[in-house]
């Protein structure tokens, strides 16, 4: 039985890097979405890629690269939001 969270059933971690790319691509926010929404997506993506690195051992280092890349983008968005809090309301 799958674990549950406040939002409902917990999502299964993709078992391959390819599947992680597919899942995350389907979840991408609209390009015009507020920076805060994009930051949340980037942080979630980093977490998924980090978990995939432990499961898809053949793509371990590649998944770690994507995890760090997404984390860096999230950090940059965080700095942007701090400099211009009004952007988060758009």
CSV table of C-alpha atoms in Angstrom, one decimal:
chain,number,residue,atom,x,y,z
A,1,UNK,CA,0.0,0.0,0.0
A,2,UNK,CA,1.3,3.4,-0.9
A,3,UNK,CA,2.0,6.0,1.8
A,4,UNK,CA,-0.4,8.9,2.0
A,5,UNK,CA,0.3,12.6,2.6
A,6,UNK,CA,-1.9,15.6,3.3
A,7,UNK,CA,-2.4,15.9,-0.5
A,8,UNK,CA,-3.4,12.2,-0.9
A,9,UNK,CA,-1.5,9.1,-2.0
A,10,UNK,CA,2.3,9.6,-2.0
A,11,UNK,CA,3.8,9.7,-5.5
A,12,UNK,CA,6.2,6.8,-6.4
A,13,UNK,CA,9.7,7.9,-7.2
A,14,UNK,CA,10.4,7.2,-10.8
A,15,UNK,CA,12.7,4.2,-11.2
A,16,UNK,CA,14.7,5.6,-14.1
A,17,UNK,CA,16.2,8.9,-15.0
A,18,UNK,CA,14.3,8.8,-18.3
A,19,UNK,CA,11.0,8.4,-16.4
A,20,UNK,CA,11.9,11.2,-14.0
A,21,UNK,CA,12.4,13.5,-17.0
A,22,UNK,CA,9.0,12.5,-18.4
A,23,UNK,CA,7.2,13.0,-15.1
A,24,UNK,CA,8.8,16.3,-14.4
A,25,UNK,CA,8.3,17.6,-17.9
A,26,UNK,CA,4.6,16.9,-17.5
A,27,UNK,CA,4.5,18.9,-14.3
A,28,UNK,CA,6.4,22.0,-15.5
A,29,UNK,CA,4.6,25.2,-14.6
A,30,UNK,CA,3.4,27.6,-17.3
A,31,UNK,CA,6.3,29.8,-18.5
A,32,UNK,CA,4.4,32.9,-17.2
A,33,UNK,CA,3.9,31.3,-13.7
A,34,UNK,CA,5.1,33.3,-10.7
A,35,UNK,CA,8.8,32.8,-9.7
A,36,UNK,CA,7.6,31.3,-6.4
A,37,UNK,CA,5.8,28.5,-8.3
A,38,UNK,CA,8.9,27.9,-10.5
A,39,UNK,CA,11.1,27.8,-7.4
A,40,UNK,CA,8.8,25.1,-5.8
A,41,UNK,CA,8.9,23.1,-9.0
A,42,UNK,CA,12.7,23.4,-9.2
A,43,UNK,CA,13.1,22.2,-5.5
A,44,UNK,CA,10.8,19.3,-6.1
A,45,UNK,CA,12.7,18.4,-9.3
A,46,UNK,CA,16.0,18.4,-7.4
A,47,UNK,CA,14.5,16.1,-4.8
A,48,UNK,CA,13.2,13.7,-7.4
A,49,UNK,CA,16.5,13.6,-9.3
A,50,UNK,CA,18.4,13.0,-6.0
A,51,UNK,CA,16.1,10.1,-5.2
A,52,UNK,CA,16.5,8.7,-8.7
A,53,UNK,CA,20.3,8.8,-8.3
A,54,UNK,CA,19.9,6.2,-5.6
A,55,UNK,CA,17.6,3.9,-7.7
A,56,UNK,CA,18.9,4.2,-11.2
A,57,UNK,CA,22.5,3.3,-10.5
A,58,UNK,CA,23.5,3.3,-14.2
A,59,UNK,CA,22.6,7.0,-14.3
A,60,UNK,CA,23.7,7.9,-10.8
A,61,UNK,CA,26.1,10.7,-11.7
A,62,UNK,CA,23.9,12.1,-14.4
A,63,UNK,CA,20.9,12.2,-12.0
A,64,UNK,CA,23.1,13.9,-9.4
A,65,UNK,CA,24.0,16.5,-12.0
A,66,UNK,CA,20.4,17.2,-12.7
A,67,UNK,CA,19.6,17.4,-9.0
A,68,UNK,CA,22.4,20.1,-8.5
A,69,UNK,CA,21.3,21.9,-11.7
A,70,UNK,CA,17.7,22.2,-10.4
A,71,UNK,CA,18.9,23.2,-7.0
A,72,UNK,CA,21.0,26.0,-8.4
A,73,UNK,CA,18.1,27.3,-10.5
A,74,UNK,CA,15.9,27.2,-7.3
A,75,UNK,CA,18.5,29.1,-5.4
A,76,UNK,CA,18.8,31.8,-8.1
A,77,UNK,CA,15.0,32.1,-8.1
A,78,UNK,CA,15.1,32.5,-4.3
A,79,UNK,CA,17.5,35.3,-4.6
A,80,UNK,CA,15.4,36.9,-7.3
A,81,UNK,CA,12.3,36.7,-5.1
A,82,UNK,CA,14.1,38.2,-2.2
A,83,UNK,CA,15.2,41.2,-4.3
A,84,UNK,CA,11.8,41.7,-5.7
A,85,UNK,CA,9.0,40.3,-3.5
A,86,UNK,CA,6.3,41.8,-5.7
A,87,UNK,CA,7.3,39.3,-8.4
A,88,UNK,CA,5.9,36.5,-6.3
A,89,UNK,CA,2.4,38.0,-6.5
A,90,UNK,CA,2.3,38.0,-10.3
